[in-house]
PDB file of C-alpha atoms in Angstrom:
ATOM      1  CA  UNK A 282     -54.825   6.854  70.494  1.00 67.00           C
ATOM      2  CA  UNK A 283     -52.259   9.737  69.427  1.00 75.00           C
ATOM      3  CA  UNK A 284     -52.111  10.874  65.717  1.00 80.00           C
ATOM      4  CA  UNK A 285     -48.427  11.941  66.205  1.00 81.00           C
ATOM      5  CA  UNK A 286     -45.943  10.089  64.244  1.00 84.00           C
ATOM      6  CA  UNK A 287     -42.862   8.508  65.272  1.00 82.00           C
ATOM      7  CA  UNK A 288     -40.905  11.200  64.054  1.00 82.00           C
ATOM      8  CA  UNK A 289     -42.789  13.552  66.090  1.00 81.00           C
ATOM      9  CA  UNK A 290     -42.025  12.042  69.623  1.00 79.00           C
ATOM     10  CA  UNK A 291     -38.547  11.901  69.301  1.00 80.00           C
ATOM     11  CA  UNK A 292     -37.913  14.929  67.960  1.00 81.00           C
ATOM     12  CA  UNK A 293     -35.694  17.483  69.489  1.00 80.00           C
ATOM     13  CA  UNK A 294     -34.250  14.695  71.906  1.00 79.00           C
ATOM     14  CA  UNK A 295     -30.830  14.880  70.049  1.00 74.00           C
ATOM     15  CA  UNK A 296     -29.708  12.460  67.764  1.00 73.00           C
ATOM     16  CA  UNK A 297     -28.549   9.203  68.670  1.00 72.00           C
ATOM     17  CA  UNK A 298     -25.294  10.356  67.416  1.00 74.00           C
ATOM     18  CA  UNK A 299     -24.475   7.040  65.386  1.00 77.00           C
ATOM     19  CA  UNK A 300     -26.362   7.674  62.183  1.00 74.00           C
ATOM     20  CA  UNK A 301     -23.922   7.420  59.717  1.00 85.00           C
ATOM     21  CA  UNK A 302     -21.738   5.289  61.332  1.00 90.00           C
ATOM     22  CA  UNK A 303     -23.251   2.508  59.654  1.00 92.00           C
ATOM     23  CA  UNK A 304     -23.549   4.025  56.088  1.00 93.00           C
ATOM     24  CA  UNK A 305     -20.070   4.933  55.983  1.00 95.00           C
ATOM     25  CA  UNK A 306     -18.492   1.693  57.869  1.00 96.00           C
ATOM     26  CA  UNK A 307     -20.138   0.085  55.286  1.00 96.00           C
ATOM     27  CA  UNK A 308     -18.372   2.111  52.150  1.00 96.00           C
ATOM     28  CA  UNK A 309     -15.376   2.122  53.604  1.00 97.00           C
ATOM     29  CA  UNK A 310     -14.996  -1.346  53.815  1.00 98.00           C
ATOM     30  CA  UNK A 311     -16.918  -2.008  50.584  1.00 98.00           C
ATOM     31  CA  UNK A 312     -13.203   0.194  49.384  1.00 98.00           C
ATOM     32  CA  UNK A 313     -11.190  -1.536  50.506  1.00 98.00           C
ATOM     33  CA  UNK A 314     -13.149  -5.158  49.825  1.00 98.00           C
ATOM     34  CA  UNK A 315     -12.724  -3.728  45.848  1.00 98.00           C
ATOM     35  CA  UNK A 316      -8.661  -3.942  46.443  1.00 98.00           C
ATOM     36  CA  UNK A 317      -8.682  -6.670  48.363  1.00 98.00           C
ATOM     37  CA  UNK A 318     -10.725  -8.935  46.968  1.00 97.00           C
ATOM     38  CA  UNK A 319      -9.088  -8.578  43.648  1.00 97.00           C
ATOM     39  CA  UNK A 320      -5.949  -9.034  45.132  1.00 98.00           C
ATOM     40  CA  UNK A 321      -7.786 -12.494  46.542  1.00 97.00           C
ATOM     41  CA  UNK A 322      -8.499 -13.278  43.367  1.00 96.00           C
ATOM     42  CA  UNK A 323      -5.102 -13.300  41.569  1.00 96.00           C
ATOM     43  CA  UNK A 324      -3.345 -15.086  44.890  1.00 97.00           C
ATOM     44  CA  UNK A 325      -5.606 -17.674  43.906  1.00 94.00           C
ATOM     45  CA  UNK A 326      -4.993 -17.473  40.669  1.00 93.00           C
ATOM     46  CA  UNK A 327      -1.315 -17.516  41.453  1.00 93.00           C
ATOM     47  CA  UNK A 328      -1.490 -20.557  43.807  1.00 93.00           C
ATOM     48  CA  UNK A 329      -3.177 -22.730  41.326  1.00 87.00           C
ATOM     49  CA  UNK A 330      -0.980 -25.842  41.133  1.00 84.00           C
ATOM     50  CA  UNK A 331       1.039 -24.921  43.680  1.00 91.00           C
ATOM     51  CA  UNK A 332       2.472 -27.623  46.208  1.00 93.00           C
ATOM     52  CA  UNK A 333       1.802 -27.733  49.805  1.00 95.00           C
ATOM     53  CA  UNK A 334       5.117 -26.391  50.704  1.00 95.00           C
ATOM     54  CA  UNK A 335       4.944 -23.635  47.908  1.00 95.00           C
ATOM     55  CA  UNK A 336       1.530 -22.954  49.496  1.00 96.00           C
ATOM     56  CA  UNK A 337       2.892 -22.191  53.140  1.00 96.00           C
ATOM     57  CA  UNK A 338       5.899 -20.388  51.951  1.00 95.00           C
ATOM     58  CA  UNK A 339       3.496 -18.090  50.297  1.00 96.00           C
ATOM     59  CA  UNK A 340       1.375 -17.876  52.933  1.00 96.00           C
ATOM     60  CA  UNK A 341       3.733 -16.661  54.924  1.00 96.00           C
ATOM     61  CA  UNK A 342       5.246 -13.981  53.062  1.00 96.00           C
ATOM     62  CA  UNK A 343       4.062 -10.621  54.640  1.00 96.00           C
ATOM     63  CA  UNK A 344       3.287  -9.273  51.304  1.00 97.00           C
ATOM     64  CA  UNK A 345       0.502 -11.707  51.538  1.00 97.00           C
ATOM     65  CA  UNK A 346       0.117 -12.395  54.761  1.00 97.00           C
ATOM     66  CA  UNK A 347      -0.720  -8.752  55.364  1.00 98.00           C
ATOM     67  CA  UNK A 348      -3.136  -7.970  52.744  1.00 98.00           C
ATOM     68  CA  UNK A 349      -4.908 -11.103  53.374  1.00 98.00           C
ATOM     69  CA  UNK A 350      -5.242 -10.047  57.287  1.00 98.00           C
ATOM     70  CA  UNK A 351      -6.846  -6.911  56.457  1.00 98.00           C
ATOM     71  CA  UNK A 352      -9.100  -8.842  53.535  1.00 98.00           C
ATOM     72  CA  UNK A 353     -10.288 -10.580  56.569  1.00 98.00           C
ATOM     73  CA  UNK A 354     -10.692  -7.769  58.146  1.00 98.00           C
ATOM     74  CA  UNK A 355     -12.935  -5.530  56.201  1.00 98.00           C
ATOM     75  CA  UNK A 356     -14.926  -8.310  55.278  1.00 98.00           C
ATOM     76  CA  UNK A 357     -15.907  -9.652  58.235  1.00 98.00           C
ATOM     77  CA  UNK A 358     -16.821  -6.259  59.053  1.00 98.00           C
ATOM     78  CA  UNK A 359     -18.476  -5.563  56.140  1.00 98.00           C
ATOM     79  CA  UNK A 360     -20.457  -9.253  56.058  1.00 98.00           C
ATOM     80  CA  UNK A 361     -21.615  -8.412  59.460  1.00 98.00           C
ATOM     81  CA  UNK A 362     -23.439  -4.823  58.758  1.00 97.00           C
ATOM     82  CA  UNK A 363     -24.569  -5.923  55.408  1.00 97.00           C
ATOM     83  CA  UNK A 364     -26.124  -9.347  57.216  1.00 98.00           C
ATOM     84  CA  UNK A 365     -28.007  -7.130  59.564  1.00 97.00           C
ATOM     85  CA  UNK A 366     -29.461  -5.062  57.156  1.00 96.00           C
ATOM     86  CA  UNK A 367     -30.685  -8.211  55.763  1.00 97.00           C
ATOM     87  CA  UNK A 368     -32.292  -9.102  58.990  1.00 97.00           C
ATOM     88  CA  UNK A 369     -33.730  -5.881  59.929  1.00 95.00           C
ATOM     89  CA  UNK A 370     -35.201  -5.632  56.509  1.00 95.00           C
ATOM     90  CA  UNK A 371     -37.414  -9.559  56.486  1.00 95.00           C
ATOM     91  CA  UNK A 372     -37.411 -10.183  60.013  1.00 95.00           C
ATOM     92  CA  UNK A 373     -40.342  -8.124  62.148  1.00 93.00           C
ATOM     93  CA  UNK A 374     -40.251 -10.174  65.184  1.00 95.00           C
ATOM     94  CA  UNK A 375     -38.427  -8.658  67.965  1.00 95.00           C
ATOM     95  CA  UNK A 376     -37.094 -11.185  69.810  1.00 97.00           C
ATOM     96  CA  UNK A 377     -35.896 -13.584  66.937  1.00 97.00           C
ATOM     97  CA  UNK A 378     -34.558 -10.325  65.222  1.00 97.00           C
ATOM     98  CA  UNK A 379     -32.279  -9.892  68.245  1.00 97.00           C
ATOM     99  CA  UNK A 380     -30.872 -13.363  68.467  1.00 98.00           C
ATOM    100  CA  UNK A 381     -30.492 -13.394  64.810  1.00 98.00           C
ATOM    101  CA  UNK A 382     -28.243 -10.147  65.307  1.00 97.00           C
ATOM    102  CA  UNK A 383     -26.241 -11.550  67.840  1.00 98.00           C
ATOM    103  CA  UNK A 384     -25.748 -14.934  66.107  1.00 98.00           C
ATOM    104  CA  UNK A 385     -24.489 -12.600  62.859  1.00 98.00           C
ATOM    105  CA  UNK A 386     -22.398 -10.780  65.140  1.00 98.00           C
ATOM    106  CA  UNK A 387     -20.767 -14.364  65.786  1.00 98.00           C
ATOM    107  CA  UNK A 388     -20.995 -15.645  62.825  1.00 98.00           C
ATOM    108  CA  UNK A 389     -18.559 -12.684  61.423  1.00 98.00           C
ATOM    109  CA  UNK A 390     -16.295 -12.500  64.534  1.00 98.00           C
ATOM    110  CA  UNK A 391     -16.121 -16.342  64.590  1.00 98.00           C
ATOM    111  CA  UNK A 392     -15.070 -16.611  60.792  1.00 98.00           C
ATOM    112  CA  UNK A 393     -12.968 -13.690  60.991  1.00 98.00           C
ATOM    113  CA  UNK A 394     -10.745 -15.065  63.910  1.00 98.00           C
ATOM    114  CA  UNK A 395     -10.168 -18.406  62.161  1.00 98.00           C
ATOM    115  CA  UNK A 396      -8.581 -17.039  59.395  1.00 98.00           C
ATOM    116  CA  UNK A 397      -6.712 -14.686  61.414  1.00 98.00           C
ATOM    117  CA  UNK A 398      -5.609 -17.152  63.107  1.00 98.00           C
ATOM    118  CA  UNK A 399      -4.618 -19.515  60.509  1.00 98.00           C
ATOM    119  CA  UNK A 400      -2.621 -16.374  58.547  1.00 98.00           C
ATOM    120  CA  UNK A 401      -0.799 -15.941  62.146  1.00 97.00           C
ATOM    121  CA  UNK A 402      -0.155 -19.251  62.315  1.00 97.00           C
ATOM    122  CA  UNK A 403       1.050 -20.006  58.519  1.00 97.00           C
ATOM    123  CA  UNK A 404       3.553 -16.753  59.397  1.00 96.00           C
ATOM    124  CA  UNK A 405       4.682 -17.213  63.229  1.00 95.00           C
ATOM    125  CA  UNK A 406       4.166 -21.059  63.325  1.00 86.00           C
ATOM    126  CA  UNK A 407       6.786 -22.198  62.305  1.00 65.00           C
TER     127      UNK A 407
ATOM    128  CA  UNK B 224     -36.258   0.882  59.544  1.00 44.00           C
ATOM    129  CA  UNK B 225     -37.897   1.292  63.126  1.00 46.00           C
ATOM    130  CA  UNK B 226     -41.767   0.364  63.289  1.00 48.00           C
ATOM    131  CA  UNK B 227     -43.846  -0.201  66.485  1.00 47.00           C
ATOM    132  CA  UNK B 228     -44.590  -4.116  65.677  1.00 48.00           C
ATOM    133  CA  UNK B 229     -45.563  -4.576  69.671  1.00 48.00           C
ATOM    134  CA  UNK B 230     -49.315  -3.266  69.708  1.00 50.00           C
ATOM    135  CA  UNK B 231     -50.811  -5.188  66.890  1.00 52.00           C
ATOM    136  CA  UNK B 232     -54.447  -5.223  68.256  1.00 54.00           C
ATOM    137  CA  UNK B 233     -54.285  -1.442  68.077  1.00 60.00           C
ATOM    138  CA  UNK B 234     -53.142  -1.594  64.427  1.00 71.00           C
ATOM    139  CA  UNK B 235     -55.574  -0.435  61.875  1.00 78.00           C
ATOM    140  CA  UNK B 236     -56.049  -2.189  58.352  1.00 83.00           C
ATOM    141  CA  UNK B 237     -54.354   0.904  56.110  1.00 83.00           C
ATOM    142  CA  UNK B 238     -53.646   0.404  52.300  1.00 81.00           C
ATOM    143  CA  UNK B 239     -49.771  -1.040  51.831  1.00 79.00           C
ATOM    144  CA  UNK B 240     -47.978   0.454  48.795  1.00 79.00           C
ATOM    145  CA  UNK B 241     -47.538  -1.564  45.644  1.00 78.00           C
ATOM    146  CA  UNK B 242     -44.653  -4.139  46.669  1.00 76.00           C
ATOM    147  CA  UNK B 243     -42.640  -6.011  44.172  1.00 72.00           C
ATOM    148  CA  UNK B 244     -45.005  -8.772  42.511  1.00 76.00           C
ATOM    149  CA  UNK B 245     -46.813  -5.194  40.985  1.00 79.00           C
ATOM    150  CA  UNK B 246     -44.134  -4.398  38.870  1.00 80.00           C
ATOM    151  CA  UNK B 247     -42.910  -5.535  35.840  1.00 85.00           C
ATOM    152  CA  UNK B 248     -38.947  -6.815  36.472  1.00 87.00           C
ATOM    153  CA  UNK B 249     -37.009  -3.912  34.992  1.00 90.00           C
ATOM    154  CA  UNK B 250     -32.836  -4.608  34.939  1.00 93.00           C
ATOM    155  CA  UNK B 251     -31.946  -1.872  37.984  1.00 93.00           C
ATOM    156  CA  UNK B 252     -34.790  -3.814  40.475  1.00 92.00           C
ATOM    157  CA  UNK B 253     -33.637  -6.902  39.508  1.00 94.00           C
ATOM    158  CA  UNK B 254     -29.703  -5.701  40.170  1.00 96.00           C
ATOM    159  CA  UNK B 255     -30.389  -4.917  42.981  1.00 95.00           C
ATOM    160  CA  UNK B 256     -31.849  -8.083  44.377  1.00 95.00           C
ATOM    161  CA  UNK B 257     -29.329 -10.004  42.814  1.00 97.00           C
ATOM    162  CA  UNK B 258     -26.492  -7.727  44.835  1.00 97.00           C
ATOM    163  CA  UNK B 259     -28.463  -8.796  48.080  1.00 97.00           C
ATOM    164  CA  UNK B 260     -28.422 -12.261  46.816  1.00 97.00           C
ATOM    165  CA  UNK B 261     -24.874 -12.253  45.855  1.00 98.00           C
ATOM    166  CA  UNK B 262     -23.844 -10.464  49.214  1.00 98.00           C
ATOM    167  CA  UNK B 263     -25.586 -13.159  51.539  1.00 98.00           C
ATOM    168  CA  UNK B 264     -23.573 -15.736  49.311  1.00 98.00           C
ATOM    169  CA  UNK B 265     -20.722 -15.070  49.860  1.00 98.00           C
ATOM    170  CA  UNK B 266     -21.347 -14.693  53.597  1.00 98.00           C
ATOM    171  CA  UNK B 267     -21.678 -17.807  53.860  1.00 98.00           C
ATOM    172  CA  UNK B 268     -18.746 -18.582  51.421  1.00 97.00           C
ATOM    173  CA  UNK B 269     -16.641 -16.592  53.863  1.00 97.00           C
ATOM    174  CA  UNK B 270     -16.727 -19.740  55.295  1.00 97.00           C
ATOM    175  CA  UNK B 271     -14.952 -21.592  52.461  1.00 96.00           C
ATOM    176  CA  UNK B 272     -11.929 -19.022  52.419  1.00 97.00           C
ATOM    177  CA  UNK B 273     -11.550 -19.574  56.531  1.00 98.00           C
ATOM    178  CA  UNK B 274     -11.795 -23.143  56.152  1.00 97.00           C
ATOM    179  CA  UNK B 275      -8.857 -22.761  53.031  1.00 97.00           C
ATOM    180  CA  UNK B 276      -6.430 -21.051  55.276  1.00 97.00           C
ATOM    181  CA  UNK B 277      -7.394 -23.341  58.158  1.00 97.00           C
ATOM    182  CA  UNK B 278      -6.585 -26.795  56.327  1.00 97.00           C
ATOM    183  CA  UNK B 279      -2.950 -24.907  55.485  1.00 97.00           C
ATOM    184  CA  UNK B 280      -2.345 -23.774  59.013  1.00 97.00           C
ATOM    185  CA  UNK B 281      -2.619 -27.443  59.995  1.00 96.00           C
ATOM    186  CA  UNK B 282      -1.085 -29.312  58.009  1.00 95.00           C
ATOM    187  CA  UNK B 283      -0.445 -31.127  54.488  1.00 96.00           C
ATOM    188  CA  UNK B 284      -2.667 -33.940  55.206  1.00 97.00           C
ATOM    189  CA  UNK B 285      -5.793 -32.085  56.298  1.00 97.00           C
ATOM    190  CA  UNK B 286      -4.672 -29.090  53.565  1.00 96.00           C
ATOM    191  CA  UNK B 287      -4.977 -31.825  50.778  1.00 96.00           C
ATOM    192  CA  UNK B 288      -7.886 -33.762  52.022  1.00 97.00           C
ATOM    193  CA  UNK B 289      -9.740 -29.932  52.282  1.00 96.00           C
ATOM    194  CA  UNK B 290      -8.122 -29.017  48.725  1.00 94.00           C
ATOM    195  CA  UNK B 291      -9.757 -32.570  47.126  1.00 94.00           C
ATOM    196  CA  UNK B 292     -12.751 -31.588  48.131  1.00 95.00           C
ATOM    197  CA  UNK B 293     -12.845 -28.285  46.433  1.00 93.00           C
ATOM    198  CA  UNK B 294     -11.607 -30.466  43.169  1.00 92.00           C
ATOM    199  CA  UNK B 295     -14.588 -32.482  42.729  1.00 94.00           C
ATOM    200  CA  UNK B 296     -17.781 -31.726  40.923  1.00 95.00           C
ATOM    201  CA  UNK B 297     -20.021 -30.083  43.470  1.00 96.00           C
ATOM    202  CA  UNK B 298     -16.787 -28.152  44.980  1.00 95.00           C
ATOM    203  CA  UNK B 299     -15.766 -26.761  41.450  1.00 94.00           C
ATOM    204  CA  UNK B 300     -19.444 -25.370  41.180  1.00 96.00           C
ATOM    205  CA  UNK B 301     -20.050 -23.820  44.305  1.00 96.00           C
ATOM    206  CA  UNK B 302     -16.390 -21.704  43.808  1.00 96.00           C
ATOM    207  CA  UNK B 303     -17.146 -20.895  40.310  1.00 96.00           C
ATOM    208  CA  UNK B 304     -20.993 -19.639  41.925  1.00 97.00           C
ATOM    209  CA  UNK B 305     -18.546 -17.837  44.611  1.00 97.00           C
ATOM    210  CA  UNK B 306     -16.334 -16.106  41.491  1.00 97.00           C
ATOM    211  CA  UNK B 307     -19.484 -14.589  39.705  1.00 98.00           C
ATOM    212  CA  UNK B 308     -20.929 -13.630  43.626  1.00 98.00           C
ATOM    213  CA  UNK B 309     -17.716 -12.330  44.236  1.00 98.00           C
ATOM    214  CA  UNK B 310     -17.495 -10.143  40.759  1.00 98.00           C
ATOM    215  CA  UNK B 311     -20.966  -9.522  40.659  1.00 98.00           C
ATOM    216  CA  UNK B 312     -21.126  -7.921  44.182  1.00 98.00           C
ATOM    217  CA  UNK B 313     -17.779  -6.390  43.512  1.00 98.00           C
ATOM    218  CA  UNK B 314     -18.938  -4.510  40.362  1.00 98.00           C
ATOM    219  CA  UNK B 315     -22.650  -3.440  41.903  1.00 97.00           C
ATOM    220  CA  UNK B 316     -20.686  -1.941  44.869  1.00 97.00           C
ATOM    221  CA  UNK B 317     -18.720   0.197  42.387  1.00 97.00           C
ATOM    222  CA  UNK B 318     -22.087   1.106  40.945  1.00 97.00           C
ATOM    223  CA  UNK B 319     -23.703   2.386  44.092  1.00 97.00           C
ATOM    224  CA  UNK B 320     -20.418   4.223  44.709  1.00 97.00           C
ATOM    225  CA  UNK B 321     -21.198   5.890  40.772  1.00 97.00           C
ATOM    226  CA  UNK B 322     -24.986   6.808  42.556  1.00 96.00           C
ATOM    227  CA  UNK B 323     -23.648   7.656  45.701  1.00 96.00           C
ATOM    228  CA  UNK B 324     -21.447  10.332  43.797  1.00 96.00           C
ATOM    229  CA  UNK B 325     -24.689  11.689  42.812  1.00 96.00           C
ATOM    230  CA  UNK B 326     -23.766  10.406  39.057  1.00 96.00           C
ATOM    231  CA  UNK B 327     -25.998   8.064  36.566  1.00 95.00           C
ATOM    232  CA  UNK B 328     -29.137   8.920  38.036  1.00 95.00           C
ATOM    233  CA  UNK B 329     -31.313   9.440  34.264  1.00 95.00           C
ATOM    234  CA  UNK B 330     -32.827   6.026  33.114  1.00 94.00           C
ATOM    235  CA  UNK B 331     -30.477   5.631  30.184  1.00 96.00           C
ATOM    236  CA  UNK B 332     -27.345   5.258  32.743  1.00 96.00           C
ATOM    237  CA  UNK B 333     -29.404   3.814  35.696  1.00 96.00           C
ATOM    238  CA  UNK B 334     -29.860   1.037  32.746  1.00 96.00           C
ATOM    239  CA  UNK B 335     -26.320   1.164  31.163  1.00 97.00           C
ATOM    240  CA  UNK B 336     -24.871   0.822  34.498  1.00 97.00           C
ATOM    241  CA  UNK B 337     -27.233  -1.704  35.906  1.00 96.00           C
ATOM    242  CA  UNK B 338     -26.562  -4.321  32.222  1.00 97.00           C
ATOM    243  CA  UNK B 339     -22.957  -3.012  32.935  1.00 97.00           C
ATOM    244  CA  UNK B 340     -22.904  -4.567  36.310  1.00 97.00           C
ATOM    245  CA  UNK B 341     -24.078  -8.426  34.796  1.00 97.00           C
ATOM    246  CA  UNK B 342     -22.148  -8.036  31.646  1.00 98.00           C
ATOM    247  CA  UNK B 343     -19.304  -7.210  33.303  1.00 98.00           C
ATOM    248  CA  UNK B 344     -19.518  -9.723  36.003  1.00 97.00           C
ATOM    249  CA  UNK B 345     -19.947 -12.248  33.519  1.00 98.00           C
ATOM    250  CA  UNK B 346     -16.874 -11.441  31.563  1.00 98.00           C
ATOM    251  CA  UNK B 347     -14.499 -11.066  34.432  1.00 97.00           C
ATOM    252  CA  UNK B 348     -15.817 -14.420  36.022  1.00 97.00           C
ATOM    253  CA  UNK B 349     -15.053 -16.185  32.188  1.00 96.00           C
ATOM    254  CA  UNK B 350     -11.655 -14.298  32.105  1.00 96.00           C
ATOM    255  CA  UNK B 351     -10.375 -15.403  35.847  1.00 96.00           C
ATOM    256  CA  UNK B 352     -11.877 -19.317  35.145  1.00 95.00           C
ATOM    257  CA  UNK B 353      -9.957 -18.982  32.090  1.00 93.00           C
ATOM    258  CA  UNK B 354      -7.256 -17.887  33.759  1.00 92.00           C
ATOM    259  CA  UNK B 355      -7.357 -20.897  35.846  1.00 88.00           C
ATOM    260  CA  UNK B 356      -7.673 -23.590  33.409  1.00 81.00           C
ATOM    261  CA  UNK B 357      -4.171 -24.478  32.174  1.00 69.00           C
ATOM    262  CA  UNK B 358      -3.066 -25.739  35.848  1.00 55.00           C
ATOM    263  CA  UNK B 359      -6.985 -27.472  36.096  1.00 56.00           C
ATOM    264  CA  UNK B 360      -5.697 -31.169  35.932  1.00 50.00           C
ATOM    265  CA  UNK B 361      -2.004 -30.864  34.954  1.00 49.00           C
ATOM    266  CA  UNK B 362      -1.130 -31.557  39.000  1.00 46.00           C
ATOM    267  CA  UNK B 363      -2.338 -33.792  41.087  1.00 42.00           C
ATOM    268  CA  UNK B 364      -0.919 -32.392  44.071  1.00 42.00           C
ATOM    269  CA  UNK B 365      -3.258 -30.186  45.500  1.00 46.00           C
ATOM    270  CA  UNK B 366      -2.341 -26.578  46.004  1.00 54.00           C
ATOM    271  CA  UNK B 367      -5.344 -24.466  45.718  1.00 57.00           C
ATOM    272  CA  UNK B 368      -8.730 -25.044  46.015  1.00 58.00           C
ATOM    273  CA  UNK B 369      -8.969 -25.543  42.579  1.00 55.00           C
ATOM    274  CA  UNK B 370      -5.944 -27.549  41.595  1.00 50.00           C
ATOM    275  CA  UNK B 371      -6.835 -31.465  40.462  1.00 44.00           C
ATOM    276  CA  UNK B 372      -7.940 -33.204  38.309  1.00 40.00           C
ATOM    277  CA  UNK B 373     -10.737 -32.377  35.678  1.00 37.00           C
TER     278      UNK B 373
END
């Protein structure tokens, strides 16, 4: 049995290199969610009422289309490191931690590319 | 953070520090839950917005039959919930970027900021439902999520 800590056996092996990555991926996005997500707000605000037709024109209009894309964007990014810090946080077991990682990496990619898709489409689809 | 969890017949029994049913709720601890809350919430209401802009990239049948079911009861609720998630989480975030500035750290702000968050959240979830309400029920045709009828 060793009495060294953690700490102690990976010390002065360099850093992993990445350890603010995740702090500051997650600010920067938070940001930008603050604009965005305000901006969310009043387009639905705005659309309230609206007609199908008046819906799609909208839609379509890069001055929404655009902001909406990167809404998407930053929040599927920031969903997915804020769900894993969820997961690392109440879930000890190794092996479901890892699929429950992966799945969140889905779940945020998946999500992300159906609205990304639907924006393209409401823009390009005619 | 990282723990060995592999070796447990190895582990030894050592005291565990006071976790959370020790404390008495103070606003700040229970902030901060709430912003956890909040945050998985509208994870999974993520899902709602994709599903929005999905039913209008297909078409006007599936975009009204999607939009009807955001009108009803149950549909109203859970996008009023996804407001006050959505405000909530929005004005926490601002707070930790107050902290992260190394600002409102004494127990008087850490409190002021942490009502500030709920009070706040509360108010700008009343004003945008507010702002919603004259078109609530003066269309039937579905436009967004929360067009129809009352």
């Amino acid at each position: 049995m060793t009495m060294r800590t953690p700490l102690k056996s990976v010390r002065h092996l360099g850093s992993a290199k990445e350890g603010a990555d995740h702090f500051w991926l997650q600010r920067i996005t938070a940001l930008a969610n603050v604009f965005l997500g305000l901006f969310l707000v009043w387009l639905v605000v705005r659309l309230v009422g609206a007609d199908y037709v008046e819906v799609k024109r909208l839609l379509a209009n890069p001055l929404i289309a655009l902001p909406l894309l990167l809404l998407v964007l930053s929040s599927a990014l920031h969903m997915r490191v804020g769900m894993q810090v969820v997961i690392e946080d109440y879930i000890h077991t190794e092996g479901l931690k890892l699929l429950l990682l992966i799945v969140n990496t889905f779940f945020a990619i998946g999500v992300g590319a159906v609205a990304v898709f639907s924006i393209l489409k409401l823009s390009f689809g005619g | 953070m990282a723990e060995a969890s592999s070796n447990s017949s190895s582990q030894t029994e050592r005291p565990l520090s006071p976790h959370l049913q020790i404390y008495r709720p103070l606003i700040n601890m229970v902030m901060s839950i709430v912003h956890r809350l909040t945050g998985i919430a509208l994870y999974f209401g993520a899902l709602g917005l994709a599903w929005w802009l999905f039913a209008a990239a297909h078409g006007p049948d599936y975009f009204a039959y999607v939009t009807s079911l955001f009108a009803t009861w149950p549909g109203k609720l859970i996008l009023f919930g996804y407001t006050w998630a959505l405000m909530h989480h929005m004005f926490g975030g601002i707070r930790h970027f107050i902290w992260d500035f190394g600002h409102g750290y004494d127990l008087k702000a850490v409190d002021i900021l942490s009502w500030g968050t709920l009070v706040l959240s509360v108010l700008a979830t009343g004003l945008i439902w507010f702002l919603l309400c004259p078109a609530i029920g003066s269309n039937g045709s579905a436009g967004s999520p929360l067009s129809g009828g009352i």
